[in-house]
Coordinates of C-alpha atoms in Angstrom, one line a residue:
M15 CA 46.8 11.8 -11.9
N16 CA 46.3 10.0 -8.7
G17 CA 43.8 10.4 -5.8
F18 CA 40.3 11.8 -6.0
G19 CA 41.1 14.5 -8.6
G20 CA 42.4 11.9 -11.1
F21 CA 39.4 9.7 -10.3
A22 CA 36.9 12.5 -11.0
L23 CA 38.7 13.5 -14.2
R24 CA 38.7 9.9 -15.5
R25 CA 34.9 9.7 -14.7
L26 CA 34.4 12.9 -16.6
V27 CA 36.3 11.8 -19.6
G28 CA 34.4 8.5 -19.5
A29 CA 31.1 10.4 -19.4
V30 CA 32.1 12.4 -22.5
V31 CA 33.0 9.2 -24.4
T32 CA 29.7 7.6 -23.3
L33 CA 27.7 10.6 -24.5
F34 CA 29.5 10.5 -27.8
A35 CA 28.7 6.8 -28.1
I36 CA 25.1 7.5 -27.3
S37 CA 24.9 10.1 -30.1
V38 CA 26.3 7.6 -32.6
I39 CA 23.8 4.9 -31.6
V40 CA 20.9 7.3 -31.6
Y41 CA 21.8 8.6 -35.0
V42 CA 22.3 5.2 -36.5
V43 CA 19.0 3.8 -35.0
F44 CA 16.8 6.7 -36.1
Y45 CA 18.5 8.0 -39.3
V46 CA 20.3 5.1 -40.9
T47 CA 17.3 2.8 -41.3
P48 CA 15.6 1.2 -44.3
G49 CA 12.9 3.2 -46.0
N50 CA 12.4 6.9 -46.9
V51 CA 13.6 8.7 -43.7
A52 CA 12.5 12.1 -45.2
Q53 CA 9.0 10.8 -45.8
I54 CA 8.8 9.2 -42.3
T55 CA 10.0 12.4 -40.7
C56 CA 7.8 14.8 -42.7
G57 CA 4.7 12.7 -42.4
P58 CA 2.3 10.9 -44.8
R59 CA 0.5 14.1 -45.9
C60 CA 3.7 15.9 -47.1
S61 CA 4.0 16.8 -50.8
P62 CA 7.1 15.6 -52.8
A63 CA 8.5 19.1 -52.6
Q64 CA 8.2 19.1 -48.8
V65 CA 9.8 15.7 -48.6
Q66 CA 12.7 16.9 -50.7
Q67 CA 13.1 19.9 -48.4
V68 CA 13.3 17.6 -45.4
A69 CA 15.8 15.4 -47.2
E70 CA 18.0 18.5 -47.8
Q71 CA 17.7 19.7 -44.2
L72 CA 18.7 16.2 -43.0
H73 CA 21.5 16.0 -45.6
L74 CA 20.2 12.6 -46.6
H75 CA 22.0 12.9 -50.0
D76 CA 25.4 13.2 -48.4
P77 CA 27.7 10.3 -47.3
L78 CA 27.0 8.8 -43.9
Y79 CA 30.0 10.4 -42.2
V80 CA 29.1 13.8 -43.6
R81 CA 25.6 13.5 -42.3
Y82 CA 26.8 12.5 -38.9
W83 CA 29.2 15.4 -38.9
H84 CA 26.3 17.8 -39.6
F85 CA 24.4 16.2 -36.8
L86 CA 27.3 16.8 -34.4
E87 CA 27.8 20.3 -35.8
G88 CA 24.3 21.2 -34.8
L89 CA 24.9 20.0 -31.3
V90 CA 28.1 22.0 -30.9
A91 CA 27.7 25.1 -33.1
G92 CA 24.1 25.2 -34.2
Q93 CA 22.5 25.2 -37.6
D94 CA 20.4 27.2 -40.0
Y95 CA 17.0 25.7 -41.1
S96 CA 14.8 26.8 -44.0
T97 CA 11.2 27.1 -42.9
G98 CA 10.0 27.7 -46.5
T99 CA 9.7 31.5 -46.3
A100 CA 12.7 32.4 -44.1
V101 CA 15.8 30.9 -42.5
Q102 CA 15.7 30.1 -38.8
H103 CA 18.9 29.8 -36.8
C104 CA 18.9 27.0 -34.3
S105 CA 21.5 27.9 -31.6
A106 CA 23.7 25.2 -30.0
P107 CA 22.9 22.7 -28.7
C108 CA 20.7 22.4 -31.7
L109 CA 18.6 19.2 -31.8
G110 CA 16.7 20.2 -34.9
L111 CA 13.2 21.5 -35.6
S112 CA 9.9 19.7 -34.9
Y113 CA 8.2 18.9 -38.2
Q114 CA 4.8 19.1 -36.5
S115 CA 5.2 22.6 -35.0
D116 CA 8.4 24.0 -36.6
Q117 CA 9.5 24.7 -33.0
Q118 CA 13.1 24.2 -32.0
V119 CA 13.4 20.8 -30.2
T120 CA 15.7 22.4 -27.6
Q121 CA 13.1 25.0 -26.7
L122 CA 10.4 22.3 -26.6
I123 CA 12.5 20.2 -24.2
L124 CA 13.4 23.2 -22.0
A125 CA 9.7 24.0 -21.7
K126 CA 8.8 20.4 -20.6
L127 CA 11.9 19.7 -18.6
P128 CA 11.0 21.6 -15.4
V129 CA 7.8 19.5 -15.1
S130 CA 9.7 16.2 -15.2
L131 CA 12.4 17.5 -12.9
S132 CA 9.8 18.7 -10.4
L133 CA 8.2 15.3 -10.4
V134 CA 11.5 13.3 -10.2
F135 CA 13.2 15.4 -7.5
G136 CA 10.2 15.5 -5.3
A137 CA 9.6 11.7 -5.7
M138 CA 13.3 11.1 -5.1
V139 CA 13.2 12.7 -1.7
L140 CA 10.2 10.6 -0.7
W141 CA 11.5 7.3 -2.1
L142 CA 14.8 7.8 -0.2
V143 CA 13.1 8.7 3.1
L144 CA 10.5 6.0 2.8
G145 CA 12.7 3.3 1.3
V146 CA 15.8 3.8 3.4
G147 CA 13.8 4.3 6.6
T148 CA 11.8 1.1 6.0
G149 CA 15.0 -0.9 5.1
V150 CA 16.8 0.3 8.2
L151 CA 13.8 -0.5 10.5
S152 CA 13.4 -3.9 8.9
A153 CA 17.0 -4.8 9.4
W154 CA 17.0 -3.5 13.0
R155 CA 13.8 -5.6 13.8
R156 CA 15.0 -8.7 12.0
G157 CA 13.0 -11.8 12.9
R158 CA 10.2 -9.8 14.6
L159 CA 6.7 -9.0 13.5
T160 CA 7.7 -5.5 12.4
E161 CA 10.1 -7.0 9.8
R162 CA 7.5 -9.4 8.5
L163 CA 4.9 -6.6 8.1
L164 CA 7.4 -4.3 6.3
T165 CA 8.6 -7.1 4.1
G166 CA 5.0 -7.8 3.0
I167 CA 4.4 -4.2 2.3
T168 CA 7.6 -3.9 0.3
L169 CA 6.8 -6.9 -1.9
A170 CA 3.3 -5.5 -2.5
G171 CA 4.9 -2.2 -3.5
V172 CA 7.3 -3.9 -6.0
A173 CA 4.4 -5.9 -7.6
T174 CA 1.9 -3.0 -7.9
P175 CA 2.0 -0.9 -11.1
V176 CA 2.4 2.8 -10.7
F177 CA -0.9 3.5 -12.5
V178 CA -2.8 1.4 -10.0
I179 CA -1.3 3.3 -7.1
G180 CA -2.0 6.6 -8.8
L181 CA -5.6 5.7 -9.6
V182 CA -6.3 4.5 -6.0
L183 CA -4.7 7.7 -4.6
M184 CA -6.9 9.9 -6.8
I185 CA -10.1 8.0 -6.1
V186 CA -9.5 7.9 -2.3
V187 CA -7.7 11.2 -1.6
C188 CA -9.3 13.4 -4.3
G189 CA -12.7 11.7 -4.8
Q190 CA -13.9 10.1 -1.6
L191 CA -12.0 12.1 1.1
Q192 CA -11.7 15.3 -1.0
L193 CA -8.5 16.1 0.9
L194 CA -6.8 17.4 -2.3
P195 CA -8.0 18.7 -5.7
F196 CA -7.3 16.6 -8.7
P197 CA -3.7 17.4 -9.8
Q198 CA -3.2 20.2 -12.2
Y199 CA 0.4 21.3 -12.8
V200 CA 1.2 24.8 -11.6
A201 CA 4.7 26.3 -12.1
F202 CA 6.9 26.7 -9.0
T203 CA 7.5 30.4 -10.0
D204 CA 3.8 31.1 -10.2
D205 CA 2.7 29.6 -6.9
P206 CA 5.1 27.4 -4.8
E207 CA 2.4 26.2 -2.5
Q208 CA 0.0 25.1 -5.2
W209 CA 3.0 23.6 -7.1
A210 CA 3.7 21.3 -4.1
W211 CA 0.0 20.5 -3.4
N212 CA -0.7 19.5 -7.0
L213 CA 2.4 17.4 -7.3
L214 CA 1.9 15.6 -3.9
L215 CA -0.1 12.7 -5.4
P216 CA 2.3 12.2 -8.4
W217 CA 5.2 12.2 -6.0
L218 CA 3.6 9.6 -3.8
S219 CA 2.6 7.4 -6.8
L220 CA 6.1 7.3 -8.2
A221 CA 7.9 7.2 -4.8
L222 CA 5.9 4.3 -3.4
I223 CA 7.0 2.1 -6.3
E224 CA 10.7 3.1 -6.1
A225 CA 10.7 3.0 -2.3
A226 CA 10.0 -0.7 -2.3
A227 CA 13.2 -1.4 -4.2
F228 CA 15.2 0.9 -1.9
A229 CA 13.8 -0.8 1.2
R230 CA 14.8 -4.2 0.0
L231 CA 18.3 -3.0 -1.0
T232 CA 18.8 -1.1 2.3
R233 CA 17.7 -4.1 4.4
A234 CA 20.1 -6.4 2.6
A235 CA 23.0 -4.0 2.9
M236 CA 22.3 -3.2 6.5
L237 CA 22.2 -6.9 7.4
E238 CA 25.5 -7.4 5.7
T239 CA 27.1 -4.4 7.4
L240 CA 25.7 -5.3 10.9
A241 CA 27.5 -8.7 10.6
E242 CA 30.9 -7.1 10.1
D243 CA 33.6 -7.2 12.7
H244 CA 33.8 -3.4 13.3
I245 CA 30.1 -3.3 14.2
R246 CA 30.6 -6.1 16.8
T247 CA 33.5 -4.1 18.2
F248 CA 31.4 -1.0 18.6
R249 CA 28.8 -3.0 20.4
A250 CA 31.4 -4.7 22.6
Y251 CA 32.7 -1.3 23.7
G252 CA 29.2 -0.3 24.8
V253 CA 28.3 2.1 21.9
S254 CA 24.5 2.6 21.9
E255 CA 22.5 0.7 19.4
R256 CA 21.1 3.9 17.9
S257 CA 24.6 5.2 17.3
V258 CA 25.7 1.9 15.8
I259 CA 22.8 1.9 13.4
G260 CA 22.7 5.6 12.5
R261 CA 26.4 6.5 12.4
H262 CA 28.3 3.4 11.5
A263 CA 26.1 0.7 9.9
L264 CA 24.0 3.0 7.8
R265 CA 27.0 4.8 6.3
G266 CA 28.5 1.5 5.2
A267 CA 25.2 0.3 3.8
F268 CA 24.4 3.6 2.0
A269 CA 26.9 3.2 -0.9
P270 CA 24.7 0.7 -2.9
V271 CA 21.7 2.9 -2.3
I272 CA 23.6 5.9 -3.9
A273 CA 24.3 3.8 -7.0
L274 CA 20.6 2.6 -7.3
N275 CA 19.4 6.2 -6.7
A276 CA 21.5 7.5 -9.5
N277 CA 20.3 4.9 -11.9
N278 CA 16.6 5.4 -10.9
F279 CA 16.9 9.2 -11.1
G280 CA 18.4 9.2 -14.6
S281 CA 15.8 6.8 -16.0
A282 CA 12.9 8.4 -14.1
V283 CA 13.4 11.7 -15.9
G284 CA 12.2 10.1 -19.1
G285 CA 10.6 7.0 -17.8
A286 CA 7.9 8.5 -15.7
V287 CA 5.6 8.4 -18.7
L288 CA 2.7 6.6 -16.9
T289 CA 2.8 9.0 -14.0
E290 CA 2.8 12.1 -16.2
T291 CA 0.1 10.7 -18.4
L292 CA -2.1 9.6 -15.5
F293 CA -2.0 13.0 -13.8
G294 CA -1.9 15.1 -16.9
L295 CA 1.6 16.5 -16.3
P296 CA 3.1 18.1 -19.4
G297 CA 6.6 16.6 -19.0
I298 CA 9.1 15.2 -21.4
G299 CA 7.9 11.6 -20.9
R300 CA 4.4 12.5 -22.1
E301 CA 5.9 14.6 -24.9
L302 CA 8.0 11.7 -26.0
V303 CA 5.0 9.5 -26.3
H304 CA 3.2 12.1 -28.4
A305 CA 6.3 12.5 -30.7
V306 CA 6.4 8.8 -31.3
N307 CA 2.7 8.6 -32.1
V308 CA 3.0 11.4 -34.7
V309 CA 6.4 10.2 -35.9
D310 CA 8.1 13.5 -35.1
L311 CA 11.6 12.2 -35.5
P312 CA 13.7 15.2 -34.4
V313 CA 11.7 15.4 -31.2
V314 CA 12.2 11.7 -30.5
V315 CA 15.9 11.9 -31.1
G316 CA 16.3 15.0 -29.0
M317 CA 14.3 13.5 -26.1
V318 CA 16.4 10.3 -26.2
L319 CA 19.6 12.2 -26.2
V320 CA 18.5 14.4 -23.2
I321 CA 17.4 11.3 -21.3
G322 CA 20.7 9.6 -22.0
F323 CA 22.5 12.8 -20.8
F324 CA 20.7 12.6 -17.5
V325 CA 21.4 8.9 -17.0
V326 CA 25.2 9.5 -17.7
V327 CA 25.5 12.5 -15.5
A328 CA 23.5 10.9 -12.6
N329 CA 25.9 7.9 -12.7
V330 CA 29.0 10.1 -12.7
V331 CA 27.7 11.9 -9.6
A332 CA 26.9 8.6 -8.0
D333 CA 30.5 7.4 -8.6
V334 CA 31.8 10.4 -6.8
L335 CA 29.4 10.2 -3.9
Y336 CA 30.0 6.5 -3.7
T337 CA 33.7 7.2 -2.8
V338 CA 32.7 9.8 -0.2
A339 CA 30.2 7.5 1.4
D340 CA 32.4 4.4 1.6
R341 CA 36.1 5.0 2.2
R342 CA 36.8 1.3 1.4
V343 CA 36.3 2.0 -2.3
V344 CA 39.5 1.9 -4.3
L345 CA 39.8 4.8 -6.7
T346 CA 40.5 3.5 -10.2

């Protein structure tokens, strides 16, 4: 297939292959390791009978390829798990049961995912507006005082850790000025207004860090685009500077921004651990840290797979948007 349809199909097939490779790597890293995996998964206080039960649930006595097949079977068709007194069915995509709470990992992730998505989507809007706007203004005012000030602010943003910005915002905005209450997550379905107000500071903390990278990238891309021949032609024909910047130069410079945004969005879903911990947000990043601390292996594996899924999907969407934003891209 040729054209955009073939390009999209190839990217989709590539995404499926990548997700399969991620599942293999995750399985090997977490389950094919030296030591007693059943004992590690169950915990140090488990009795020998409980350890044996965990080993049977994980099919640790089967050959490697059989064990991985059961792992995939759970993702595609679901599995039945014995909880000691009854059999619990885990519907597909089944990521196993938490050995700390006996809760299905899929349900646990679905309960935490809206919090992380709320944080990342809101922060994404802010980091795009702030970062792209700062980069465009810096390129437009190249060599002037405005550019120097914006460049200094951008470098400071890149060098400042997110927990420092978060602490400063809470101390100043919530403590001294008392403009906002200390953040406490409220579901969007319960109260949309309180949902937004309580996420405003976490959005700003995460967005200010990411916006600095977008500002630098946008500035570099804008300067490169403004030096191209077609931009000089527009200016020679008397096209207004605002139109040249907003309609022509920005579109050409936006393609690398799309790629960076996809990468940042996918990684931020699971990587905003500091932000979620600092503001007490019960998202998947904070849950992942807890699962690692208590060695809840099924939860760790499930979280890693979900984060990998978001990274892959975000990059596929970026590839498609990249071709729309820049018509010079050759579809391969």
